[in-house]
mmCIF file of C-alpha atoms in Angstrom:
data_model
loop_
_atom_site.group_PDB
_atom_site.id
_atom_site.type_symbol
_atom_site.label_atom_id
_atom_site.label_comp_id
_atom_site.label_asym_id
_atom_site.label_seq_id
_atom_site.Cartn_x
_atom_site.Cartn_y
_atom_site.Cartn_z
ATOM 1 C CA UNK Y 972 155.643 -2.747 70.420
ATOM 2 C CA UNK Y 973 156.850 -3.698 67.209
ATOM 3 C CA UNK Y 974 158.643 -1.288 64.832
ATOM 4 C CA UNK Y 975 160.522 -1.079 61.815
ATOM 5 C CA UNK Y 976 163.971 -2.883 60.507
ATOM 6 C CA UNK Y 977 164.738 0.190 58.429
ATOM 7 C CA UNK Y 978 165.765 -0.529 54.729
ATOM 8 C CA UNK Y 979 165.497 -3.456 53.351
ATOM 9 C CA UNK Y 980 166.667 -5.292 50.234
ATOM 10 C CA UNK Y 981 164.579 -7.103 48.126
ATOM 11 C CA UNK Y 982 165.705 -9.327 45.750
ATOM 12 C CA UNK Y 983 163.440 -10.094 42.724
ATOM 13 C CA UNK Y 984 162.783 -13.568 41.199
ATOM 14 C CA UNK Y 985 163.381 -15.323 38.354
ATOM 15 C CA UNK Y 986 159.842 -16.565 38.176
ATOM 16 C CA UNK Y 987 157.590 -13.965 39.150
ATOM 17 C CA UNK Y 988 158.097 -11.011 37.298
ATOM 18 C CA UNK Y 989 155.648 -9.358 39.768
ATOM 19 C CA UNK Y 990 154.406 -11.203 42.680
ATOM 20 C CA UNK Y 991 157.908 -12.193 43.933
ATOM 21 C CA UNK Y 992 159.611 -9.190 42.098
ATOM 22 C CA UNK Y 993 159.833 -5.748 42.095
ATOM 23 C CA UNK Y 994 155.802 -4.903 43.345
ATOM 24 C CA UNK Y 995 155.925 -8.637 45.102
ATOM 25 C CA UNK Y 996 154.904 -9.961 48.261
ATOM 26 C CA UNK Y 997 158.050 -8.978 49.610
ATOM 27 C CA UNK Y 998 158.557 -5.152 48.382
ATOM 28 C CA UNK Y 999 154.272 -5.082 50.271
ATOM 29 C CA UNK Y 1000 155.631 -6.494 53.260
ATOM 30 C CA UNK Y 1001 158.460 -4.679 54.048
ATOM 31 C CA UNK Y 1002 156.523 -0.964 52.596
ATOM 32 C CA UNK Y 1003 153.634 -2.065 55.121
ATOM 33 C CA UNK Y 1004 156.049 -2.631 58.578
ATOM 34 C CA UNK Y 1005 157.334 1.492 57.168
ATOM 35 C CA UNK Y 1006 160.412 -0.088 55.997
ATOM 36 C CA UNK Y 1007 161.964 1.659 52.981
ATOM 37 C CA UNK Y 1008 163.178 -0.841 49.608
ATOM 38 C CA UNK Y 1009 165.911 -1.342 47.478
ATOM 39 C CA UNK Y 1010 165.065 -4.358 44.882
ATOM 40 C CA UNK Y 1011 167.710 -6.291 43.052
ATOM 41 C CA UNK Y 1012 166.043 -6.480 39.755
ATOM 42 C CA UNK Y 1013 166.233 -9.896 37.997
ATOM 43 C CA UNK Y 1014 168.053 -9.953 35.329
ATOM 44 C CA UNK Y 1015 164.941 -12.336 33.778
ATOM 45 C CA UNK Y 1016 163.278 -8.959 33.220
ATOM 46 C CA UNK Y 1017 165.100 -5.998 33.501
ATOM 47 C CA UNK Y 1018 162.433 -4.034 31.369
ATOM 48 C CA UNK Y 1019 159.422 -5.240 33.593
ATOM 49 C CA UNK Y 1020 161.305 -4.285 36.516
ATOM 50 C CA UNK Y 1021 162.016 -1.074 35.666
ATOM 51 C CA UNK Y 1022 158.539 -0.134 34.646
ATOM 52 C CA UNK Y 1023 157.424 -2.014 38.085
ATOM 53 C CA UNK Y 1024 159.719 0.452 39.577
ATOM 54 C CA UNK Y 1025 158.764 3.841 38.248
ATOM 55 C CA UNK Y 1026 154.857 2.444 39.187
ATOM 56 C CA UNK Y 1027 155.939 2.400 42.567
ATOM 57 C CA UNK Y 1028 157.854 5.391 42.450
ATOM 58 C CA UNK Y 1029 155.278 7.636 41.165
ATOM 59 C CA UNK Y 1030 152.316 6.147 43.657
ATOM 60 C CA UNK Y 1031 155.059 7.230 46.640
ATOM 61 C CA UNK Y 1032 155.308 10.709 45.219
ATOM 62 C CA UNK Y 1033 151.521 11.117 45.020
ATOM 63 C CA UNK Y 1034 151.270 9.843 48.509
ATOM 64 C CA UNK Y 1035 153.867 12.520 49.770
ATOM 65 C CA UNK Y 1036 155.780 9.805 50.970
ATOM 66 C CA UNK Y 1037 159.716 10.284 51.386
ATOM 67 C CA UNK Y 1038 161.903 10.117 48.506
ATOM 68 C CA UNK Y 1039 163.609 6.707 47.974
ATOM 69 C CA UNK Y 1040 161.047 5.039 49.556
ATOM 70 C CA UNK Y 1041 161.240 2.748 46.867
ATOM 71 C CA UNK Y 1042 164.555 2.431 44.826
ATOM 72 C CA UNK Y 1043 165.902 -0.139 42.460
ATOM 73 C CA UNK Y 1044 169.773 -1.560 41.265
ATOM 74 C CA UNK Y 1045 170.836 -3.758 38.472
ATOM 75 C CA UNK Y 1046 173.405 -6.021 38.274
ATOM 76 C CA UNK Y 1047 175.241 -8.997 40.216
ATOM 77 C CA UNK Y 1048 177.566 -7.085 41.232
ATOM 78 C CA UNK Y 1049 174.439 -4.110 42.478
ATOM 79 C CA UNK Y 1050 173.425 -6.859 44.845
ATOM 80 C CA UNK Y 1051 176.676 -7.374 46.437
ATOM 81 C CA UNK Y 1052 177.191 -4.519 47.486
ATOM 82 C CA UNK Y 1053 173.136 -3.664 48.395
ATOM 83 C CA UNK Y 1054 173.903 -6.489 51.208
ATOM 84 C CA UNK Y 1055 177.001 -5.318 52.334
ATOM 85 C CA UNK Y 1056 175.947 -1.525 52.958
ATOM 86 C CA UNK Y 1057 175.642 -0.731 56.658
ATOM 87 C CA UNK Y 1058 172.146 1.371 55.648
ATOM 88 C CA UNK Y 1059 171.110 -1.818 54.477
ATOM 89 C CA UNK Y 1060 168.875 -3.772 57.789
ATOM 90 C CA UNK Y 1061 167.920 -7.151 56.419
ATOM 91 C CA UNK Y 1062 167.710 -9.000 53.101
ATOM 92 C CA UNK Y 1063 164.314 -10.926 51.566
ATOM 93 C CA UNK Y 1064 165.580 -13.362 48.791
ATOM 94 C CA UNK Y 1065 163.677 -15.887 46.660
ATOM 95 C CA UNK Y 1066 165.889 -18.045 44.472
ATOM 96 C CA UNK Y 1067 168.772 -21.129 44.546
ATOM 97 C CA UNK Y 1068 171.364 -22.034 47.416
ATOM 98 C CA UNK Y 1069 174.082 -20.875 45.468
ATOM 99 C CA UNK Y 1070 173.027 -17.248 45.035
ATOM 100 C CA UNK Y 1071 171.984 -17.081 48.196
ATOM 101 C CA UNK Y 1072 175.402 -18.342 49.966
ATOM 102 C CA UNK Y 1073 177.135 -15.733 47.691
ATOM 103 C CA UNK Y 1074 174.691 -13.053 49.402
ATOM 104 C CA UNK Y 1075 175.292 -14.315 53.230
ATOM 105 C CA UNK Y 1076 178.570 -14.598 52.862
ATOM 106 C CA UNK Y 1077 178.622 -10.811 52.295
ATOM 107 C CA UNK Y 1078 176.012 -10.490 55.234
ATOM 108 C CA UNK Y 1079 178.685 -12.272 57.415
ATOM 109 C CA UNK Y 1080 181.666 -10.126 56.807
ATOM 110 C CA UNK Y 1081 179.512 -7.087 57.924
ATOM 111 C CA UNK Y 1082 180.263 -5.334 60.920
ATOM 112 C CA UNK Y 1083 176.931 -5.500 61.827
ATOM 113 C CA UNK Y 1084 175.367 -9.133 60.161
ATOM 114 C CA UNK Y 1085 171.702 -8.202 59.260
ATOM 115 C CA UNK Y 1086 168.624 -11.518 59.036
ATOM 116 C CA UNK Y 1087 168.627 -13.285 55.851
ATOM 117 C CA UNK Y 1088 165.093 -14.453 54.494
ATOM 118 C CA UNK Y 1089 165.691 -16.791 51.940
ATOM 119 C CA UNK Y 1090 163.406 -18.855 50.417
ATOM 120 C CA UNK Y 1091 165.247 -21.531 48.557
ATOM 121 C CA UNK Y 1092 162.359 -24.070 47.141
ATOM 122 C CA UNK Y 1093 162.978 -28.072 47.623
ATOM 123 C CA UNK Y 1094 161.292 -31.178 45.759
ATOM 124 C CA UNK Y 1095 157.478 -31.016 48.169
ATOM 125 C CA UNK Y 1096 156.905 -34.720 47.984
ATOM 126 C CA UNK Y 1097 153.421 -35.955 47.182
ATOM 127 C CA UNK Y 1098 152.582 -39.208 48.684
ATOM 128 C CA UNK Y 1099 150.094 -41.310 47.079
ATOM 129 C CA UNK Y 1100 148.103 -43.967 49.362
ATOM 130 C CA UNK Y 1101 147.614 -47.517 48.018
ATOM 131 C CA UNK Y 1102 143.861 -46.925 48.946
ATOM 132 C CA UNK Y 1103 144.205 -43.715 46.772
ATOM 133 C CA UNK Y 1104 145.695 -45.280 44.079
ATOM 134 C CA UNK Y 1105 143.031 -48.034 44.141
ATOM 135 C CA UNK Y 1106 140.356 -45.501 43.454
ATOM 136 C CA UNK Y 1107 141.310 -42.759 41.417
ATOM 137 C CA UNK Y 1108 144.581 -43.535 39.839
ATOM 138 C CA UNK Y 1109 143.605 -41.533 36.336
ATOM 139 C CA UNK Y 1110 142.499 -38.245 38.095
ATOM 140 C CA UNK Y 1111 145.603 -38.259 40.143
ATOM 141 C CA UNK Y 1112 147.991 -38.644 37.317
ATOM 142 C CA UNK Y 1113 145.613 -36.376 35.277
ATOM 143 C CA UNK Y 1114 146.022 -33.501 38.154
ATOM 144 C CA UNK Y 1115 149.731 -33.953 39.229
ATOM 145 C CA UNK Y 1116 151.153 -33.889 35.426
ATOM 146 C CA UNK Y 1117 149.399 -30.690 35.066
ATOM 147 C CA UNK Y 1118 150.680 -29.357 38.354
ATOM 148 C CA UNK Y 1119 154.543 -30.567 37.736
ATOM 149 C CA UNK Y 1120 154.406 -28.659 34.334
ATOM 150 C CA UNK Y 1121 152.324 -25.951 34.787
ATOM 151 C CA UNK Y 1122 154.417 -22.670 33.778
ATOM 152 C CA UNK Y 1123 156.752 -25.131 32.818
ATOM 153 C CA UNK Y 1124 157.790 -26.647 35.920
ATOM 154 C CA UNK Y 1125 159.221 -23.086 37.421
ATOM 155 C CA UNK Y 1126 157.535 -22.951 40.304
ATOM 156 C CA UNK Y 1127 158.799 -23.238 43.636
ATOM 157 C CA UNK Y 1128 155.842 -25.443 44.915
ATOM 158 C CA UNK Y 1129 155.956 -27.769 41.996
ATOM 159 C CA UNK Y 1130 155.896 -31.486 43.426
ATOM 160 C CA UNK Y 1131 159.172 -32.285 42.291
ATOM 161 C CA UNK Y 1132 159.309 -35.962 43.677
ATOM 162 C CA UNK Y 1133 155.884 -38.185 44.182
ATOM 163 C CA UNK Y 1134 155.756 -41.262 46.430
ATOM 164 C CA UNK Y 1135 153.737 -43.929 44.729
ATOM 165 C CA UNK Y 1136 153.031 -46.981 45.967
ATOM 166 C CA UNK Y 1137 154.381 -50.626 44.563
ATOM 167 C CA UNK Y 1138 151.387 -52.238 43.712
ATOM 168 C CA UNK Y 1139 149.711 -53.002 40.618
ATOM 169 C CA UNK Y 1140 146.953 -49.474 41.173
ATOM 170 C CA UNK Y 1141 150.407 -48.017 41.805
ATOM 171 C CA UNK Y 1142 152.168 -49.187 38.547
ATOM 172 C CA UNK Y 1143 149.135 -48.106 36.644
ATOM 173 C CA UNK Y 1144 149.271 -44.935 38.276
ATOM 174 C CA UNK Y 1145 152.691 -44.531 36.737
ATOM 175 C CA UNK Y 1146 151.589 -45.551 33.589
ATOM 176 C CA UNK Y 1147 149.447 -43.029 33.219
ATOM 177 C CA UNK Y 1148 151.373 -39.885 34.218
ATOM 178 C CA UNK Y 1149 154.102 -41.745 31.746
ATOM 179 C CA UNK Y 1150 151.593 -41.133 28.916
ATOM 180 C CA UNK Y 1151 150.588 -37.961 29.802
ATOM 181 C CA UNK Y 1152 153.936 -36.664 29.763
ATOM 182 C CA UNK Y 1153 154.652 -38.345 25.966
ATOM 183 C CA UNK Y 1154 151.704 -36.370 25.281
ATOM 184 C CA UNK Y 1155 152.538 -33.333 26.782
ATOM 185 C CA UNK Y 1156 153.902 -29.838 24.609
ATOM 186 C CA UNK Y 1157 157.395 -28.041 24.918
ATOM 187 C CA UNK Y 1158 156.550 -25.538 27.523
ATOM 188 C CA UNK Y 1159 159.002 -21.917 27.679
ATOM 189 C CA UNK Y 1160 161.968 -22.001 30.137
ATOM 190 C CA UNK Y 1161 162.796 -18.744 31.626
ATOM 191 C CA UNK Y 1162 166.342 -18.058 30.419
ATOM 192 C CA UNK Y 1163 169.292 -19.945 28.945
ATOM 193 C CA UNK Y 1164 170.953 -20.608 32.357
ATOM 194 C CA UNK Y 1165 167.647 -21.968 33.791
ATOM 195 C CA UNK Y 1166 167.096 -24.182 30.171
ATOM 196 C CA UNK Y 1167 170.764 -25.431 30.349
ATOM 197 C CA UNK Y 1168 170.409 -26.767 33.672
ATOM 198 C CA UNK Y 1169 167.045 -28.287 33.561
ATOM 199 C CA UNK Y 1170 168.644 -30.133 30.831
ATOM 200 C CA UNK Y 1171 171.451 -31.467 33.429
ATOM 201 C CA UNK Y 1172 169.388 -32.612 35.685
ATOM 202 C CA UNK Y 1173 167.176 -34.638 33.469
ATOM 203 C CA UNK Y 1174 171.054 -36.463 32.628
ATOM 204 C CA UNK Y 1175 171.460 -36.774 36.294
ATOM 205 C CA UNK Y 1176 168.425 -38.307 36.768
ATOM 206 C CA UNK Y 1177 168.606 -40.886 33.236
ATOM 207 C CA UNK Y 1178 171.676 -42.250 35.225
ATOM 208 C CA UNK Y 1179 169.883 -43.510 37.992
ATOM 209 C CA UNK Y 1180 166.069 -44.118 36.766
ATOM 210 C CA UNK Y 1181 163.938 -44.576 34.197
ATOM 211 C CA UNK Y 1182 163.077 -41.475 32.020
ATOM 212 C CA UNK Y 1183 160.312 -40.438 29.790
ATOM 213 C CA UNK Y 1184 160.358 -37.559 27.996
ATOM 214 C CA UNK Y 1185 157.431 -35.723 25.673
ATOM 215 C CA UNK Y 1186 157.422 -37.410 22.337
ATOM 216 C CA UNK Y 1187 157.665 -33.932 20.940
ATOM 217 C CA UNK Y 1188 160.814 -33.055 19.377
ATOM 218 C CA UNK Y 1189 162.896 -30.343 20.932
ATOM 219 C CA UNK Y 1190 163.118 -26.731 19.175
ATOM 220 C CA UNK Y 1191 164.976 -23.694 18.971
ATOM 221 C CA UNK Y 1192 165.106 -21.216 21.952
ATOM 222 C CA UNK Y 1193 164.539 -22.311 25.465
ATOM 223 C CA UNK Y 1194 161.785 -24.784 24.981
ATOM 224 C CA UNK Y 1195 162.228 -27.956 26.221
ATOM 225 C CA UNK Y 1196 161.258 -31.136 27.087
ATOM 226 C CA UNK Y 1197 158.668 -32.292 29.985
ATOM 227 C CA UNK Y 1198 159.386 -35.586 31.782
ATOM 228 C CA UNK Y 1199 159.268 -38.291 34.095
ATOM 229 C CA UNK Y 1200 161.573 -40.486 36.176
ATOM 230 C CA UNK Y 1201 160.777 -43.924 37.989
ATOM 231 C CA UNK Y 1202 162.689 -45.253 40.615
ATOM 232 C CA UNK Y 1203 162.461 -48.256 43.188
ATOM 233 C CA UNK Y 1204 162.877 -47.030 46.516
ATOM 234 C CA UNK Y 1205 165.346 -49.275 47.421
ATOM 235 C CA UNK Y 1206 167.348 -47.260 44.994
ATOM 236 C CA UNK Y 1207 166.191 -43.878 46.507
ATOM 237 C CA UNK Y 1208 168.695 -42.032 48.679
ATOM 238 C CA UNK Y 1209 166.484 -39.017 50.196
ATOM 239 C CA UNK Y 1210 169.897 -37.200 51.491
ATOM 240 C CA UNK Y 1211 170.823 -36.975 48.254
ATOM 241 C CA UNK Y 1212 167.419 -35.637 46.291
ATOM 242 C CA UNK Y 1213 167.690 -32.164 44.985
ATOM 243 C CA UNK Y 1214 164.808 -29.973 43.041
ATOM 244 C CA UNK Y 1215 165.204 -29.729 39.098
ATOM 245 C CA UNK Y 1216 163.565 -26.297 38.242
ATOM 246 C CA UNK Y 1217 161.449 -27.543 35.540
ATOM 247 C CA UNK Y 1218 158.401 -29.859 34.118
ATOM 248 C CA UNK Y 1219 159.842 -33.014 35.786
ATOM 249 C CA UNK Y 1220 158.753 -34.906 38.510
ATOM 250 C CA UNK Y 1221 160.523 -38.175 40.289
ATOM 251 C CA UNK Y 1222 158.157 -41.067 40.868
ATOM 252 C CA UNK Y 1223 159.689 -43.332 43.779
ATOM 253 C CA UNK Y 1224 157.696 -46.859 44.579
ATOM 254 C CA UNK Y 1225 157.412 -47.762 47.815
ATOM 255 C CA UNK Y 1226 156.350 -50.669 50.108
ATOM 256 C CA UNK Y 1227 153.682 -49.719 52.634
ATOM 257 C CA UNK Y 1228 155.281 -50.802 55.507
ATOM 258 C CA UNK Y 1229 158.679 -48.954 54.717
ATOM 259 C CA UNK Y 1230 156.975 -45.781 53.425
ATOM 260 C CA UNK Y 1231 156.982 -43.773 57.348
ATOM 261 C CA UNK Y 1232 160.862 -44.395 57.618
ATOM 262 C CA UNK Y 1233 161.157 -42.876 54.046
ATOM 263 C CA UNK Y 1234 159.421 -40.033 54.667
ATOM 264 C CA UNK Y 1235 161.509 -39.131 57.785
ATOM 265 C CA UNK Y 1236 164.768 -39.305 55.752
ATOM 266 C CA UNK Y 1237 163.617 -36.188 53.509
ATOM 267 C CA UNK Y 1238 164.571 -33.021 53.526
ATOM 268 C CA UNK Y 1239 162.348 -29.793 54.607
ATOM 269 C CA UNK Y 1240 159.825 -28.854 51.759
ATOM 270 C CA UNK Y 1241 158.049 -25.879 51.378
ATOM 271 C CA UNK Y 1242 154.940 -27.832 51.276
ATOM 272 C CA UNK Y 1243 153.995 -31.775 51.326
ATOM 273 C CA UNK Y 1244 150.885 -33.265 49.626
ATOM 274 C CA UNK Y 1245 149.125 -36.412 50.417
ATOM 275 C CA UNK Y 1246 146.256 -38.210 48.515
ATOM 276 C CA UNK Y 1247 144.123 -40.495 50.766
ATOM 277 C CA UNK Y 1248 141.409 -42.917 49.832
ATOM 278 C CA UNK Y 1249 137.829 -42.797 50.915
ATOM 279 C CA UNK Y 1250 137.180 -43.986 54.575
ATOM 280 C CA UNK Y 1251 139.566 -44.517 57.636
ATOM 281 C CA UNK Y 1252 143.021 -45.030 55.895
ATOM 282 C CA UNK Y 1253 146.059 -44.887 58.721
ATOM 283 C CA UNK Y 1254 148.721 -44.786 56.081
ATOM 284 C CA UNK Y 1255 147.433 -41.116 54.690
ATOM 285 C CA UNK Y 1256 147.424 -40.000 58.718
ATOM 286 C CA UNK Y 1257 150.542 -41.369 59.368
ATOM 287 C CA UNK Y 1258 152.291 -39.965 55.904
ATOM 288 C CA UNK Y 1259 150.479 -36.322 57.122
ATOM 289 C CA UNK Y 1260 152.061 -36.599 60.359
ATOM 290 C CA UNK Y 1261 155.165 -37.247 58.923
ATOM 291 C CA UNK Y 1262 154.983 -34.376 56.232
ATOM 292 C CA UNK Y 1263 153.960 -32.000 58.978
ATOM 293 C CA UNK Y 1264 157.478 -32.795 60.704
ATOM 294 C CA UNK Y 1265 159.277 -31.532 57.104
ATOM 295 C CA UNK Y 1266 156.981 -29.480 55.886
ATOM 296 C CA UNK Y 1267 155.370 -25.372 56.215
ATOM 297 C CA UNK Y 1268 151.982 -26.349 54.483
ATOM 298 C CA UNK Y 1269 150.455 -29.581 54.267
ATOM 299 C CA UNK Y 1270 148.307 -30.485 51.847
ATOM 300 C CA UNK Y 1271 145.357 -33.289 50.883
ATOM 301 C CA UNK Y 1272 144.126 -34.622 48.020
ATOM 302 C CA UNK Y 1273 144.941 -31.524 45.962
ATOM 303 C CA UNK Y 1274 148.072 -29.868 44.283
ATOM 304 C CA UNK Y 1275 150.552 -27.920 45.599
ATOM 305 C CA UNK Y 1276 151.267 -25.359 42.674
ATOM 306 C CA UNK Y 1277 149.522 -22.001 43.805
ATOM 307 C CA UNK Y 1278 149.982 -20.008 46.747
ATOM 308 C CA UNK Y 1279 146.879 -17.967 48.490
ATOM 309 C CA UNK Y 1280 147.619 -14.596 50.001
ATOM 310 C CA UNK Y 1281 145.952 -15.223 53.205
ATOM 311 C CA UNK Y 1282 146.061 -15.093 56.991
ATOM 312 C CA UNK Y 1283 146.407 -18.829 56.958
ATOM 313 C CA UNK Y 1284 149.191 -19.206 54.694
ATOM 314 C CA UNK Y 1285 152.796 -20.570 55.267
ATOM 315 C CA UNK Y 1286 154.820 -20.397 52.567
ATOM 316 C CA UNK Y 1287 157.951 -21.305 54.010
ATOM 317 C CA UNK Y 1288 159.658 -24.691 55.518
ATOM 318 C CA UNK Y 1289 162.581 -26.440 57.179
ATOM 319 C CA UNK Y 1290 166.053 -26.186 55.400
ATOM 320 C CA UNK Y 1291 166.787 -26.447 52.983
ATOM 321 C CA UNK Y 1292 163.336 -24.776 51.745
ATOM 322 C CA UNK Y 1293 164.242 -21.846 53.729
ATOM 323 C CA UNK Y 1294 166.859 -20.535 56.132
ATOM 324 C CA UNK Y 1295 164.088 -19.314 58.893
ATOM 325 C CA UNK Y 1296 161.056 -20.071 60.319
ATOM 326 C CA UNK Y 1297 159.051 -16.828 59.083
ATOM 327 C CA UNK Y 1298 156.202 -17.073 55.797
ATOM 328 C CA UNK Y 1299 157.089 -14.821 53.035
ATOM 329 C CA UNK Y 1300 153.712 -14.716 51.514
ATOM 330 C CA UNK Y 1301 150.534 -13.159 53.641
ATOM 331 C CA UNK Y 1302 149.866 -10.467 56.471
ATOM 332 C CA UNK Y 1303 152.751 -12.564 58.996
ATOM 333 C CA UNK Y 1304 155.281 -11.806 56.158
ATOM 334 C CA UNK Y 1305 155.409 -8.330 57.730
ATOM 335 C CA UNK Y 1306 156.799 -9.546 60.993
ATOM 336 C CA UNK Y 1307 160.710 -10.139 59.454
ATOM 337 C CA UNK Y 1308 160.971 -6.421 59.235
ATOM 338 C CA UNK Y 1309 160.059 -5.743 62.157
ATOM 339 C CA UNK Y 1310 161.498 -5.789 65.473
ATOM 340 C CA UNK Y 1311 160.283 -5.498 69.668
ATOM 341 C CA UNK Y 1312 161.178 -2.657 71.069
ATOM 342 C CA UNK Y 1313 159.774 -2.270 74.896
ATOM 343 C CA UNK Y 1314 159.863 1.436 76.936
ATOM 344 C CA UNK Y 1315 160.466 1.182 80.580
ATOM 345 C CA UNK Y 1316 159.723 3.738 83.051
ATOM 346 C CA UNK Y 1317 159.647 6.184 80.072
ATOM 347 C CA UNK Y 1318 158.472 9.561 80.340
ATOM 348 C CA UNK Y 1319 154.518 9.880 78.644
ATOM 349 C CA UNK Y 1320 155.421 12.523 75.945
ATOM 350 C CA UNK Y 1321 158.321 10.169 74.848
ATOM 351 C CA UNK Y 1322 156.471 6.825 74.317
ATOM 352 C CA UNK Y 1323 154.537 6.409 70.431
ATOM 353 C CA UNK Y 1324 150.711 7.521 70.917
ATOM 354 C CA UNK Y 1325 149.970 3.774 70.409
ATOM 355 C CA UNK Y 1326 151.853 2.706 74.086
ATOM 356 C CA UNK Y 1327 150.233 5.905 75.772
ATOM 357 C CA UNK Y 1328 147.296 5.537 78.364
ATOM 358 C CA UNK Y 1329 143.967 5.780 77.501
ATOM 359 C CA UNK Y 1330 145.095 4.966 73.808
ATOM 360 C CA UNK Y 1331 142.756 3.023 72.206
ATOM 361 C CA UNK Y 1332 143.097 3.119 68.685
ATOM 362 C CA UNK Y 1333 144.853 -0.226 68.327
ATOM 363 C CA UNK Y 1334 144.443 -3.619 70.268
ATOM 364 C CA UNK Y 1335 146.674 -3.161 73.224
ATOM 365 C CA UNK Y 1336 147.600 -5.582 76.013
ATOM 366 C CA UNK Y 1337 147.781 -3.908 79.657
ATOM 367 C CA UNK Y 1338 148.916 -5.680 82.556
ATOM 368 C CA UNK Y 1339 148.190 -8.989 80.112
ATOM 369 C CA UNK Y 1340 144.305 -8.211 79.413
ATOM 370 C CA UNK Y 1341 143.844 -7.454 76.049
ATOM 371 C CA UNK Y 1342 142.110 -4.230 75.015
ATOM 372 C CA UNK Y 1343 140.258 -3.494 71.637
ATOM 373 C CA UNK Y 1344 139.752 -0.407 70.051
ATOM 374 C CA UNK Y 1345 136.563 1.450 70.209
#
């Protein structure tokens, strides 16, 4: 049977101040495989943390659960050393590849290395079919320039680079989301460091292709500027893509025939869109194929910023959108806590009720038939 990790940290994310923090989707998971917690608060919101925390706290005492079952720490340095204690049995991280190689390289000087669930995020290409383009060019740019800035681009299924195809529906389709960005208001970054270097990456991206930003000037504090960048894809280089956290989006025309090699040159994305046109169109089955092979969710003709807590949901990809092949959001996020743990030849009165005969209070399998309760 399956049974629990023991603790487990939980770090908190910039971005959702609950549902990947503190009372998030991780902190549910690992409480529901009887794992105990210690979050890393973010430092994003220490104050909404801590009131998270006492929440939690005070719904374990009136539960008569044990003490501790849920604790929090503060700090860069709290986190550190969270990892490195030996009480410590994995490690559930949403955030950037550099905090999280700072955390595993703690993991690996262990004596005893404990699993690492990171989820990292990644740029979750949208492809857009000529066919699709052809028919609907408006609605799409209407839909994906409110998904690329919604919340202000900080979200970790934001399509962060759109595949549009090099025909005239195509360069009209890039007209419009060009327009809709000029029109578009200075949306709230989350903090200074997160401003500062969604700012650097629209530079990195002005050096190579062809910006537009929101006609509205910039003000004080950490509002800033939506936009979008053009590129050929002869120019492209998919090795070499990375996500900018924030309301920008890269637009890369394509050729038809070339678009399938493209596509296999990306890197793993948490989730990849494609927008078909009406009828039989092999280009939108062959560009879902090809997502499928990079991707934990696929998506059609819809956008990719929103996750459903559900039995059917993956939220989770190839690197570098995660470092494992587990979901962190829904019921299956449970299973990284937990671990298989078989009894052979055991005496009765030292097996869990569950694993004893004639139990029948969960679904059991015995000599391979399954059994349901009741």
């Amino acid at each position: 049977m399956l049974v629990p990790l023991g603790p487990v940290a939980v770090f908190g994310a910039s971005n959702f101040p609950l549902a990947f923090s503190v009372p998030g989707g991780d902190t549910a998971a690992a409480l529901a495989a009887g794992c105990a917690v210690v979050v890393k608060a973010h430092s994003s919101h220490p104050l909404t943390s801590a009131l998270c925390g006492r929440i939690l706290q005070d719904a374990v005492r009136a539960h008569g659960a044990p003490e501790g079952t849920v604790s929090l720490v503060y700090g860069t340095d709290a986190g550190l050393t969270l990892v490195a204690d030996p009480r410590i049995t994995a490690a559930a991280f949403t955030g950037g590849h550099a905090g999280a190689a700072a955390l595993k390289t703690v993991i690996a000087a262990r004596d005893v290395p404990i699993p690492f669930y990171g989820e990292l995020g990644g740029v979750n290409p949208l492809v857009v079919t000529p066919l699709a383009a052809e028919e609907r060019a408006e609605s799409i740019a209407e839909g994906l320039v409110d998904s690329f800035t919604l919340g202000g681009g900080q979200f970790c299924t934001k399509p962060g680079l759109v595949l549009v195809p090099g025909t005239p529906a195509g360069d009209g389709l890039v007209d419009a989301v060009r327009r809709r960005v000029a029109a578009r208001p200075l949306p709230a970054m989350l903090n200074d460091r997160i401003a500062t270097s969604y700012a650097g990456g629209l530079d990195h991206l002005a050096a190579t292709a062809d910006l537009t930003r929101s006609a509205e000037p910039a003000r004080e504090g950490f509002r800033t500027r939506p936009a979008v960048a053009v590129l050929d894809a002869e120019r492209f280089v998919a090795a070499r893509v990375e996500e900018v956290f924030g309301p920008v989006a890269l637009l890369v025309r394509y050729r038809p025939e070339a678009l399938d090699p493209l596509l296999r040159k990306l890197p793993g994305a948490l989730v990849g869109t494609v927008h078909g046109g009406s009828g039989d169109d092999p280009v939108r089955d062959g560009a879902a194929a090809a997502l499928a092979g990079r991707s934990g969710r696929v998506l059609f003709d819809g956008y990719p910023t929103g996750v459903a807590v559900s039995w059917a949901q993956q939220h989770g990809g190839p690197w570098p959108a995660t470092d494992n092949q587990h979901t962190s959001v829904g019921p299956a996020g449970l299973r990284r806590f937990l671990r298989p743990l078989a009894w052979q030849n055991s005496p009765a009165h030292l097996l869990p009720p569950e694993l004893r005969e004639g139990d029948a209070s969960v679904p059991r399998r015995v000599d391979g038939r399954l059994r349901l309760p009741g």
